[in-house]
Amino acid sequence: MSAAYPSNLLDDALGTAGAADSAAASCPRRRFVLVEDCVETSGAFVLHHFVKRALPSSETREAVIFLALAQNFSHYDRVLRKLGCNLSIHRDKKKLFFLELLKLQFPDGVGWNDNEAGFIDLYGGIQRTVESCRSPERRVATVTILIDDISLLEIAAGGSADHVLDFLHYCVTLTSEMDCSLIVLTHEDVYSHTEGPTLLSHLEYLADTIIRAEPLRTGLSADVHGQLTIVNKTLTTRDHGGSQGKAQNFHFRVKENSVDYFYPGTLA
Amino acid sequence: MATAAAGSSSFRRTNPSVTSLGGSPATAAAAGVKRGPNAALYVSSGIPTLDAILGGGFLLGSLVMIVEDAEAPHHLLLLRNFMAQGLIHTQPLLFASSTVDPRAFMGTLPSPLSSPSSSASSSSAQLAKGIGLRIAWQYRKYFGPQKDAPQGNNGDKKEFSCEFDLRKPLDKHLLIGEHIESARVQDYPNLGSLLDHCCAFLSRLQKNDSGIQCAGRIVIQSLCAPQCGFSKLDWDMISFIRSLKAALRASNGVAVLSFPASVLPPSFSVRWKHLADTLLSVSAIQDEDKNLAQLLSGYQDMVGFLKVHKVAQLNTQVPTIPEARTFSLKLQRRRSLVLEPLNQAPVSNGSDGSSDRSSGSCGSSKPSSVDF
């Protein structure tokens, strides 16, 4: 199997394979990456991959703002440590800004103004952090904003998808103005029962790259944990070659210290 | 316990992170709590075979959800065993239920089998042995200790997980104590006060550096049932679950929550499932399903099916893949609950009449009620 570390099929598909060799430019140049998963297959490992790519070493000039709504710090710390990335050190060195929002709940969750105020606070915090990273003395090259996961933000807002969407629009604006990248995890199957435009359809429209984690159609397997489908929207608009609108699809197996990616049937 | 288990399996390796991060190994002796990899702490579900399937039991700090079957009360079997197991270890218990009298429900908890019947324990040991052997090849070292639980500790009253006799009620003196709280969900004015109660309960079980004193169990039965009166509060309910999960993460507790998914709007039931760390569902067997009776061996003893949708992954990104997704709930000797993988009955005209594990291949001849 040729998918050797550090470059693998996922990096290839994202177009970051070459950049991964040089530590300085390892951050994906996608503006907005949407990761979708479902109940059977968690897409959290893709986020871990991005955190690891964004923080390759302690001397890195990248920074990560992590909005953690799903798990606590010790979980991510333990997972990333096994991947070879020490979050505690990065946090101490002010490369990682970890916002533990496990208990985030906007007051009452029903009042329009409460929600708005809560999101304004949250966005204000992110903006200040990005600005401090961009300041001349810090000289941070790129800032990656991760949200794990956006559907929990919707719950914290008491179901007000409009507020979440507004918040996201601001974050997307941040990516173009301040040269950040935004990576958002969401659950695809939550919205599959709803008719009409949902938060997911808005997110899919806004995203430059969509990574979809699904279980195998044939069922559960210990050797293959699922499949990834990657849709690159930026590539299709720029390339005028043959790969227009082509979704890339491959299988994966999650391990403690890495993830194996392979094309169907080529498991070594 | 950890040292005793280490000698029995050659594939088991002492995990350095467990001892360095989680406190001294001596604290592992807390009643009914077992250490696993990734600094995981397990409590038993009350069904030894279910513990084996889940890789050790329910994780402390995780939220377990059981999707009810509207046609059968099989979830109550799981809840009963889970609660009884906690009471045997004198672990704090909070039981919130939508039934009329939760105290009366606790009177129906099963008592452990006093003398383990040889056939029951041997068959579960056989299953555990089969799993252990297979897992050893995959270096799943953490299957080591739970393999020992049914075999080695039989007869000991404080063992990690017991087999329960569903026909015999639990001793009355175990049901009395300050560590047991029960309440009706309807008695709370709103979900916020139920959450406050849960948080107050969990705050007594805070994680501290000196290790675990006690592991607590929260059982919430049929949270979204119509009689609870929360039916119009979809967002409040889901935010309650999320807050409960957040509180659990910071404490030494496990919450088991059963809910009838059919009364929730579809998108919400998926949201609920996403919030669950471990997700199980139970389903009934249709009476006199002749097709199924021909296909599956041991059909007569089955009371229902249990599906494992999701297994908790805390401190790790590797999903636990169970042997099979669907298991049969069986009453062994009409009294103790066991889970078994579905075994195909011998086919009369087929060449391979052996009892294949149905997890390997999903035959097209299967009826649609059992899909893998």
XYZ file of C-alpha atoms in Angstrom:
640
model
C 0.000 0.000 0.000
C 1.510 3.252 -1.065
C -0.350 5.465 1.396
C 2.711 6.163 3.466
C 2.903 8.602 6.293
C 2.735 11.615 6.300
C 0.890 11.815 3.029
C -2.150 9.615 2.641
C -5.211 9.363 0.489
C -7.066 11.924 2.525
C -4.282 14.449 2.063
C -4.115 13.602 -1.618
C -7.797 14.118 -2.007
C -7.628 17.428 -0.201
C -4.677 18.506 -2.282
C -2.427 18.956 0.714
C -0.142 16.012 0.005
C 2.815 18.059 -1.170
C 2.389 20.644 1.518
C 2.413 18.049 4.237
C 6.135 17.508 3.749
C 7.065 20.991 4.755
C 5.912 21.725 8.215
C 5.249 25.372 7.565
C 2.621 24.930 4.891
C 0.853 21.905 6.197
C -2.451 23.549 6.833
C -5.011 22.805 4.163
C -5.643 25.784 1.981
C -9.313 25.127 1.944
C -11.326 27.905 3.410
C -14.265 25.935 4.677
C -14.271 22.185 5.132
C -17.472 20.461 6.145
C -17.226 17.025 7.728
C -20.428 14.994 7.775
C -20.947 11.784 9.684
C -23.789 9.622 10.914
C -24.760 7.624 13.971
C -22.981 4.436 12.930
C -19.734 6.049 11.837
C -18.162 8.898 13.723
C -16.296 11.488 11.704
C -14.323 12.742 14.677
C -11.121 11.166 13.405
C -11.143 13.547 10.437
C -11.115 16.457 12.864
C -8.230 14.870 14.741
C -6.430 14.597 11.424
C -6.901 18.303 10.785
C -5.732 19.256 14.265
C -2.636 17.172 13.789
C -1.948 18.651 10.373
C -2.486 22.166 11.685
C -0.169 21.664 14.655
C 2.687 19.575 13.278
C 5.296 20.644 15.805
C 5.713 22.893 18.788
C 7.578 25.469 16.670
C 4.772 25.728 14.201
C 3.486 29.072 13.075
C -0.070 27.884 12.879
C -2.762 28.326 15.451
C -5.940 26.435 16.121
C -9.121 27.643 17.748
C -11.059 24.608 18.882
C -14.728 24.979 19.798
C -15.360 21.708 21.598
C -18.998 21.005 22.252
C -18.862 17.239 22.036
C -16.019 16.147 24.309
C -13.864 17.534 27.058
C -10.228 18.517 26.781
C -8.833 15.368 28.322
C -10.479 13.282 25.619
C -8.941 15.256 22.768
C -5.649 15.465 24.617
C -5.430 11.705 24.987
C -6.520 11.012 21.419
C -4.136 13.534 19.883
C -1.265 12.462 22.101
C -1.511 9.006 20.610
C -1.373 10.630 17.183
C 1.814 12.404 18.188
C 0.477 15.855 18.942
C 0.563 17.195 22.466
C -2.357 19.541 22.900
C -1.364 20.598 26.413
C 1.962 21.964 25.176
C 0.314 23.698 22.248
C -2.199 25.226 24.604
C 0.532 26.481 26.898
C 2.397 27.939 23.933
C -0.752 29.691 22.812
C -0.940 27.742 19.575
C -4.159 26.084 20.588
C -7.084 28.014 21.932
C -9.362 25.412 23.368
C -12.864 26.553 24.192
C -14.567 23.853 26.200
C -18.210 24.486 25.470
C -19.558 21.189 26.738
C -21.977 23.006 29.004
C -22.648 25.923 26.723
C -26.291 26.840 26.920
C -27.564 30.212 25.954
C -29.832 31.467 28.748
C -33.252 29.867 28.400
C -32.529 29.096 24.807
C -35.788 30.565 23.642
C -35.313 34.298 23.792
C -34.144 35.777 20.524
C -31.957 38.305 22.258
C -30.385 35.794 24.628
C -29.313 33.681 21.704
C -28.030 36.641 19.805
C -26.060 37.914 22.753
C -24.582 34.490 23.340
C -23.444 34.091 19.759
C -22.083 37.623 19.655
C -20.006 36.824 22.738
C -18.771 33.605 21.218
C -17.890 35.221 17.919
C -16.284 38.145 19.696
C -14.018 35.734 21.518
C -13.007 34.053 18.282
C -12.407 37.328 16.512
C -10.232 38.684 19.312
C -8.211 35.476 19.317
C -7.710 35.621 15.559
C -6.707 39.264 15.729
C -4.225 38.583 18.493
C -2.757 35.789 16.363
C -2.522 38.110 13.384
C -0.730 40.804 15.353
C 2.868 41.475 14.157
C 4.534 40.139 17.312
C 2.781 36.735 17.103
C 3.365 36.202 13.368
C 0.993 33.283 13.069
C 0.677 32.156 9.464
C -2.761 30.618 9.406
C -5.471 30.143 11.948
C -7.719 27.101 11.792
C -11.098 27.249 13.475
C -12.634 23.877 14.323
C -16.178 23.313 15.513
C -17.072 19.924 16.974
C -19.932 19.797 16.326
C -22.333 22.320 14.877
C -25.507 20.365 15.651
C -24.749 20.739 19.351
C -24.463 24.469 18.818
C -27.957 24.287 17.406
C -29.119 22.525 20.576
C -27.412 25.102 22.754
C -29.319 27.771 20.857
C -32.585 25.994 21.521
C -33.076 24.961 17.929
C -32.592 28.331 16.351
C -30.852 27.346 13.123
C -30.951 30.943 11.911
C -28.688 32.052 14.708
C -26.262 29.244 14.072
C -26.221 30.120 10.414
C -25.612 33.781 11.149
C -22.775 32.813 13.413
C -21.310 30.621 10.693
C -21.578 33.367 8.119
C -19.501 35.547 10.387
C -16.957 32.761 10.758
C -16.838 32.294 6.989
C -16.255 35.994 6.584
C -13.396 35.648 9.006
C -11.803 33.051 6.746
C -11.614 35.403 3.799
C -10.742 38.536 5.706
C -8.235 37.120 8.133
C -7.022 34.171 6.074
C -8.328 31.496 8.391
C -9.710 28.118 7.556
C -12.864 26.765 9.061
C -13.569 23.097 9.709
C -17.005 22.097 10.893
C -18.362 18.706 11.904
C -22.021 17.992 11.478
C -24.325 15.002 11.313
C -25.861 14.254 7.988
C -28.605 11.893 9.095
C -30.160 14.398 11.483
C -31.373 16.423 8.538
C -32.285 13.651 6.165
C -35.831 13.476 7.509
C -36.513 17.169 7.220
C -37.934 18.654 4.094
C -36.957 22.002 2.748
C -33.757 23.920 3.346
C -31.975 22.845 6.501
C -28.851 23.928 8.239
C -27.067 21.151 6.398
C -28.024 22.360 2.941
C -26.767 25.830 3.810
C -23.541 24.390 5.127
C -23.057 22.254 2.033
C -23.569 25.281 -0.156
C -21.048 27.344 1.755
C -18.409 24.637 2.047
C -15.421 24.429 -0.280
C -14.826 20.804 0.547
C -17.238 18.215 1.892
C -15.951 15.108 3.595
C -18.586 12.502 4.250
C -17.998 9.534 6.562
C -20.413 6.659 6.144
C -20.553 3.047 7.208
C -20.101 0.390 4.576
C -23.317 -0.539 2.853
C -22.544 -4.183 3.447
C -22.448 -3.725 7.190
C -20.012 -3.677 10.007
C -16.446 -4.812 9.593
C -13.468 -4.906 11.880
C -11.016 -4.290 9.014
C -12.856 -1.517 7.257
C -14.510 1.004 9.519
C -16.284 2.914 6.811
C -15.898 4.973 3.698
C -15.048 8.571 3.042
C -16.435 10.579 0.181
C -14.672 13.816 -0.588
C -16.187 16.461 -2.797
C -13.847 19.272 -3.736
C -15.770 22.244 -4.932
C -12.785 24.560 -5.302
C -10.957 22.107 -7.503
C -13.842 21.715 -9.863
C -14.147 25.424 -10.482
C -10.444 25.930 -11.082
C -9.482 22.805 -12.965
C -10.793 22.675 -16.394
C -9.456 19.181 -16.743
C -11.229 15.888 -16.543
C -11.755 15.710 -12.784
C -14.658 18.091 -12.724
C -17.213 17.390 -10.070
C -15.647 14.073 -9.345
C -16.129 12.798 -5.855
C -13.341 10.714 -4.434
C -14.257 7.699 -2.460
C -12.147 5.366 -0.383
C -12.299 3.203 2.686
C -10.677 3.823 6.017
C -9.694 2.037 9.143
C -9.140 4.053 12.287
C -6.237 3.075 14.497
C -4.938 4.621 17.685
C -1.906 6.317 16.149
C -3.010 6.737 12.549
C -5.788 6.093 10.111
C -5.416 3.777 7.121
C -6.967 4.997 3.907
C -7.243 2.712 0.943
C -9.252 2.189 -2.183
C -11.898 -0.510 -1.955
C -10.329 -3.915 -2.230
C -6.725 -2.784 -1.853
C -6.346 -3.391 1.871
C -2.791 -4.586 2.381
C -8.054 -7.526 40.318
C -5.749 -6.124 37.688
C -2.807 -8.116 38.886
C -4.809 -11.287 39.098
C -5.959 -10.907 35.534
C -2.536 -10.096 34.173
C -1.214 -13.538 34.801
C -3.996 -15.387 33.096
C -3.653 -14.002 29.593
C -0.355 -13.749 27.828
C -1.645 -11.036 25.522
C -2.498 -8.641 28.238
C -0.071 -5.844 28.780
C -0.236 -3.441 31.663
C -1.109 -0.102 30.234
C 1.227 2.537 31.625
C -1.134 5.403 30.912
C -3.790 3.815 33.060
C -1.790 3.909 36.203
C -0.035 7.198 35.578
C -3.081 9.194 34.578
C -5.833 7.636 36.560
C -4.298 7.454 39.995
C -2.756 4.659 41.942
C -3.667 1.108 40.976
C -4.966 0.439 44.446
C -7.998 2.604 43.748
C -9.142 0.129 41.124
C -10.475 -1.936 43.970
C -13.575 0.236 44.268
C -16.551 -2.052 44.277
C -17.874 -2.896 40.874
C -15.451 -0.745 38.915
C -12.956 -2.175 36.495
C -10.107 -0.576 34.650
C -9.695 -0.778 30.912
C -7.415 0.746 28.301
C -7.282 4.501 27.640
C -7.837 5.214 31.333
C -11.320 3.827 30.968
C -13.314 2.721 33.971
C -16.102 0.259 33.476
C -19.128 -0.672 35.516
C -21.103 -3.740 34.726
C -24.368 -3.652 32.872
C -25.616 -6.525 35.016
C -25.473 -8.947 32.091
C -22.050 -10.578 31.831
C -22.424 -11.319 28.142
C -23.396 -7.735 27.364
C -20.300 -6.548 29.198
C -18.236 -8.845 27.029
C -19.836 -7.524 23.860
C -19.240 -3.908 24.812
C -15.605 -4.543 25.628
C -15.890 -4.492 29.400
C -19.143 -2.878 30.361
C -20.547 0.616 30.459
C -17.910 3.328 30.581
C -17.935 5.635 33.574
C -18.789 9.113 32.414
C -20.743 7.932 29.422
C -24.370 8.114 28.476
C -26.036 4.863 27.486
C -29.265 4.975 25.578
C -31.641 2.134 24.939
C -34.171 2.502 22.180
C -37.369 0.894 23.365
C -39.606 -1.308 21.362
C -43.140 -0.053 21.537
C -44.451 -3.597 21.488
C -42.440 -5.168 24.276
C -40.907 -4.075 27.571
C -37.512 -5.679 26.952
C -35.707 -2.496 27.891
C -36.977 -3.032 31.424
C -34.985 -6.259 31.589
C -31.799 -4.360 30.831
C -32.643 -1.570 33.253
C -33.490 -4.017 36.032
C -30.249 -5.890 35.708
C -28.282 -2.663 35.520
C -29.912 -1.304 38.676
C -29.659 -4.562 40.594
C -25.975 -4.829 39.754
C -25.398 -1.360 41.151
C -27.290 -2.109 44.339
C -25.244 -5.244 44.930
C -22.136 -3.083 44.838
C -23.964 -0.528 47.021
C -23.381 2.103 44.392
C -25.496 5.242 44.539
C -28.529 4.979 42.313
C -30.894 7.573 40.977
C -33.967 6.161 39.326
C -36.334 8.460 37.517
C -39.241 6.841 35.847
C -42.485 7.705 34.212
C -44.224 4.768 35.872
C -46.760 5.364 38.582
C -44.612 4.066 41.399
C -40.864 3.848 40.863
C -40.343 2.320 44.315
C -42.618 -0.543 43.408
C -40.634 -1.063 40.223
C -37.491 -1.355 42.276
C -39.163 -4.125 44.216
C -39.079 -6.175 41.028
C -35.321 -6.071 40.654
C -33.813 -9.523 40.259
C -31.508 -11.107 42.785
C -28.187 -12.675 41.842
C -28.009 -16.399 41.286
C -26.845 -17.720 44.622
C -24.996 -20.740 43.365
C -23.989 -20.324 39.773
C -25.558 -23.128 37.829
C -22.931 -24.968 35.919
C -24.633 -24.957 32.570
C -25.417 -21.272 32.624
C -21.964 -20.174 33.568
C -20.252 -22.600 31.270
C -22.107 -21.396 28.238
C -21.359 -17.783 29.009
C -17.790 -18.694 29.703
C -17.718 -20.473 26.393
C -18.874 -17.354 24.647
C -16.419 -15.223 26.533
C -13.657 -17.674 25.726
C -14.501 -17.560 22.045
C -14.372 -13.798 22.079
C -11.213 -13.749 24.094
C -9.454 -16.067 21.702
C -10.407 -14.091 18.683
C -9.599 -10.780 20.269
C -6.225 -11.965 21.419
C -5.218 -12.243 17.792
C -6.202 -8.636 17.331
C -4.261 -7.602 20.396
C -7.420 -6.406 22.032
C -5.814 -6.863 25.353
C -8.603 -5.285 27.290
C -10.821 -8.240 26.655
C -8.620 -10.114 29.071
C -10.088 -9.084 32.411
C -13.707 -9.450 31.506
C -13.063 -12.906 30.206
C -12.061 -13.751 33.722
C -15.031 -12.152 35.378
C -17.568 -14.879 34.712
C -15.069 -17.677 35.100
C -12.828 -16.821 37.982
C -15.006 -14.902 40.347
C -18.055 -17.081 40.397
C -19.484 -17.481 43.841
C -17.991 -14.252 45.083
C -20.785 -11.934 45.988
C -18.925 -8.766 45.090
C -17.811 -9.829 41.650
C -17.796 -7.313 38.832
C -20.893 -8.674 37.171
C -23.381 -11.229 38.391
C -25.959 -13.332 36.717
C -29.395 -12.553 37.932
C -32.344 -14.740 38.602
C -35.238 -12.855 37.126
C -37.754 -14.869 39.111
C -36.372 -14.020 42.516
C -36.666 -10.486 43.872
C -33.658 -8.716 45.286
C -33.194 -8.779 49.044
C -35.178 -6.037 50.702
C -32.274 -4.764 52.748
C -30.387 -3.901 49.574
C -33.200 -1.606 48.530
C -32.999 0.533 51.626
C -30.428 3.178 52.086
C -29.612 6.796 51.569
C -27.720 6.063 48.403
C -30.902 5.092 46.574
C -33.111 7.812 45.215
C -36.149 7.321 43.119
C -38.553 9.764 41.639
C -41.321 10.097 39.144
C -40.483 12.135 36.109
C -43.961 13.670 36.259
C -43.279 15.061 39.738
C -40.662 17.445 38.476
C -42.152 20.753 37.428
C -39.818 20.925 34.436
C -36.766 19.309 32.936
C -34.516 21.832 34.593
C -35.345 20.519 38.039
C -34.796 16.947 36.911
C -31.431 18.029 35.567
C -30.628 19.790 38.843
C -31.435 16.597 40.698
C -29.165 14.577 38.417
C -26.365 17.131 38.707
C -26.674 17.195 42.495
C -26.521 13.423 42.487
C -23.461 13.425 40.228
C -21.697 16.195 42.110
C -21.358 13.809 45.044
C -19.374 11.554 42.751
C -16.879 14.103 41.521
C -13.698 12.829 40.001
C -10.734 13.529 42.161
C -7.051 12.683 42.045
C -7.207 10.146 44.816
C -9.197 7.829 42.600
C -12.741 6.614 42.568
C -14.585 6.316 45.794
C -17.800 5.228 44.300
C -19.452 4.934 40.955
C -22.994 6.160 40.605
C -25.752 5.003 38.328
C -28.566 7.079 36.931
C -31.467 5.321 35.317
C -34.085 7.309 33.470
C -36.857 5.242 32.050
C -38.937 6.383 29.080
C -37.943 10.016 29.227
C -39.963 11.166 26.273
C -42.999 9.006 26.962
C -46.254 10.911 26.455
C -47.193 10.743 30.145
C -44.121 12.765 31.087
C -45.701 15.771 29.483
C -42.618 16.912 27.648
C -43.898 16.074 24.222
C -43.938 19.643 22.998
C -40.509 20.384 24.377
C -38.266 18.665 21.849
C -35.452 21.160 22.129
C -35.669 21.270 25.914
C -35.430 17.514 26.125
C -32.435 17.296 23.855
C -30.735 20.098 25.690
C -31.453 18.229 28.937
C -29.703 15.157 27.540
C -26.776 17.234 26.395
C -26.415 18.866 29.807
C -26.707 15.494 31.496
C -23.947 14.175 29.273
C -21.748 17.139 30.102
C -22.323 16.568 33.818
C -21.550 12.880 33.421
C -18.224 13.574 31.750
C -16.977 15.326 34.863
C -18.159 12.688 37.287
C -17.975 9.016 38.131
C -21.397 8.144 36.938
C -23.140 6.260 34.201
C -26.570 7.192 33.014
C -28.804 4.729 31.246
C -31.688 6.331 29.499
C -34.370 4.437 27.691
C -36.658 6.149 25.260
C -39.327 5.176 22.759
C -37.941 6.548 19.522
C -41.265 6.216 17.777
C -42.873 9.063 19.693
C -40.133 11.499 18.746
C -39.997 13.322 15.431
C -37.531 11.425 13.206
C -34.864 14.121 13.097
C -34.933 14.393 16.880
C -34.607 10.705 17.439
C -31.448 10.828 15.299
C -30.187 13.723 17.368
C -30.811 11.690 20.515
C -28.894 8.809 19.025
C -25.980 11.077 18.226
C -25.845 12.234 21.817
C -25.649 8.677 23.111
C -22.199 7.299 23.811
C -23.433 3.748 23.753
C -26.572 3.055 21.817
C -28.546 -0.150 22.109
C -31.959 -1.043 20.886
C -34.266 -3.870 21.807
C -36.941 -5.417 19.697
C -39.507 -8.080 20.266
C -39.900 -11.336 18.428
C -43.142 -11.773 16.618
C -45.091 -14.684 17.990
C -44.814 -17.850 16.015
C -42.617 -16.551 13.277
C -42.122 -19.813 11.488
C -39.510 -18.539 9.070
C -37.377 -17.282 11.898
C -37.844 -20.452 13.916
C -36.405 -22.416 11.022
C -33.492 -20.097 10.484
C -32.245 -19.599 13.997
C -31.280 -22.255 16.450
C -32.419 -21.870 20.013
C -35.423 -19.900 18.875
C -37.579 -21.249 21.680
C -35.523 -19.579 24.414
C -35.338 -16.198 22.748
C -37.323 -13.352 24.181
C -36.104 -10.664 21.857
C -33.254 -9.113 19.968
C -30.724 -6.571 21.082
C -28.917 -4.430 18.571
C -25.671 -2.669 19.295
C -25.581 0.507 17.253
C -22.748 2.373 18.858
C -20.180 1.647 21.547
C -18.751 4.468 23.613
C -15.341 5.755 22.552
C -13.842 7.873 25.272
C -10.203 8.912 25.084
C -9.811 7.053 21.834
C -10.742 7.494 18.206
C -10.890 3.788 17.440
C -14.421 2.459 17.310
C -15.203 -0.784 19.074
C -16.611 -3.183 16.519
C -18.669 -5.879 18.202
C -18.730 -9.442 16.950
C -22.130 -8.976 15.478
C -24.627 -6.213 15.494
C -27.681 -8.177 16.511
C -27.805 -10.491 19.475
C -30.587 -12.600 20.799
C -31.853 -11.986 24.312
C -32.360 -15.344 25.899
C -33.646 -16.513 29.217
C -31.392 -19.270 30.335
C -33.256 -21.888 32.337
C -36.087 -19.414 32.309
C -34.404 -17.202 34.841
C -31.149 -15.547 33.848
C -30.668 -13.210 30.944
C -27.931 -13.892 28.413
C -27.066 -12.468 25.032
C -25.942 -14.716 22.266
C -24.950 -14.118 18.691
C -27.552 -15.364 16.303
C -26.792 -18.887 15.253
C -28.132 -20.156 12.028
C -30.005 -23.348 12.406
C -28.740 -26.281 10.370
C -30.074 -26.106 6.859
C -31.582 -29.406 5.810
C -30.642 -29.321 2.139
C -27.545 -27.113 2.258
C -24.020 -28.486 2.152
C -22.716 -26.389 5.016
C -25.138 -27.227 7.736
C -22.882 -26.078 10.519
C -23.967 -23.321 12.800
C -22.295 -20.403 11.103
C -21.986 -17.162 12.904
C -24.466 -14.981 11.184
C -22.205 -11.986 11.676
C -19.938 -13.124 8.898
C -22.288 -13.039 6.007
C -25.751 -11.727 5.832
C -27.670 -14.303 3.905
C -30.180 -13.076 1.441
C -32.618 -15.612 2.759
C -32.952 -13.747 6.038
C -36.277 -12.166 6.773
C -36.256 -8.422 6.828
C -36.857 -8.215 10.544
C -33.285 -9.330 11.167
C -30.946 -7.211 9.159
C -27.334 -6.894 10.026
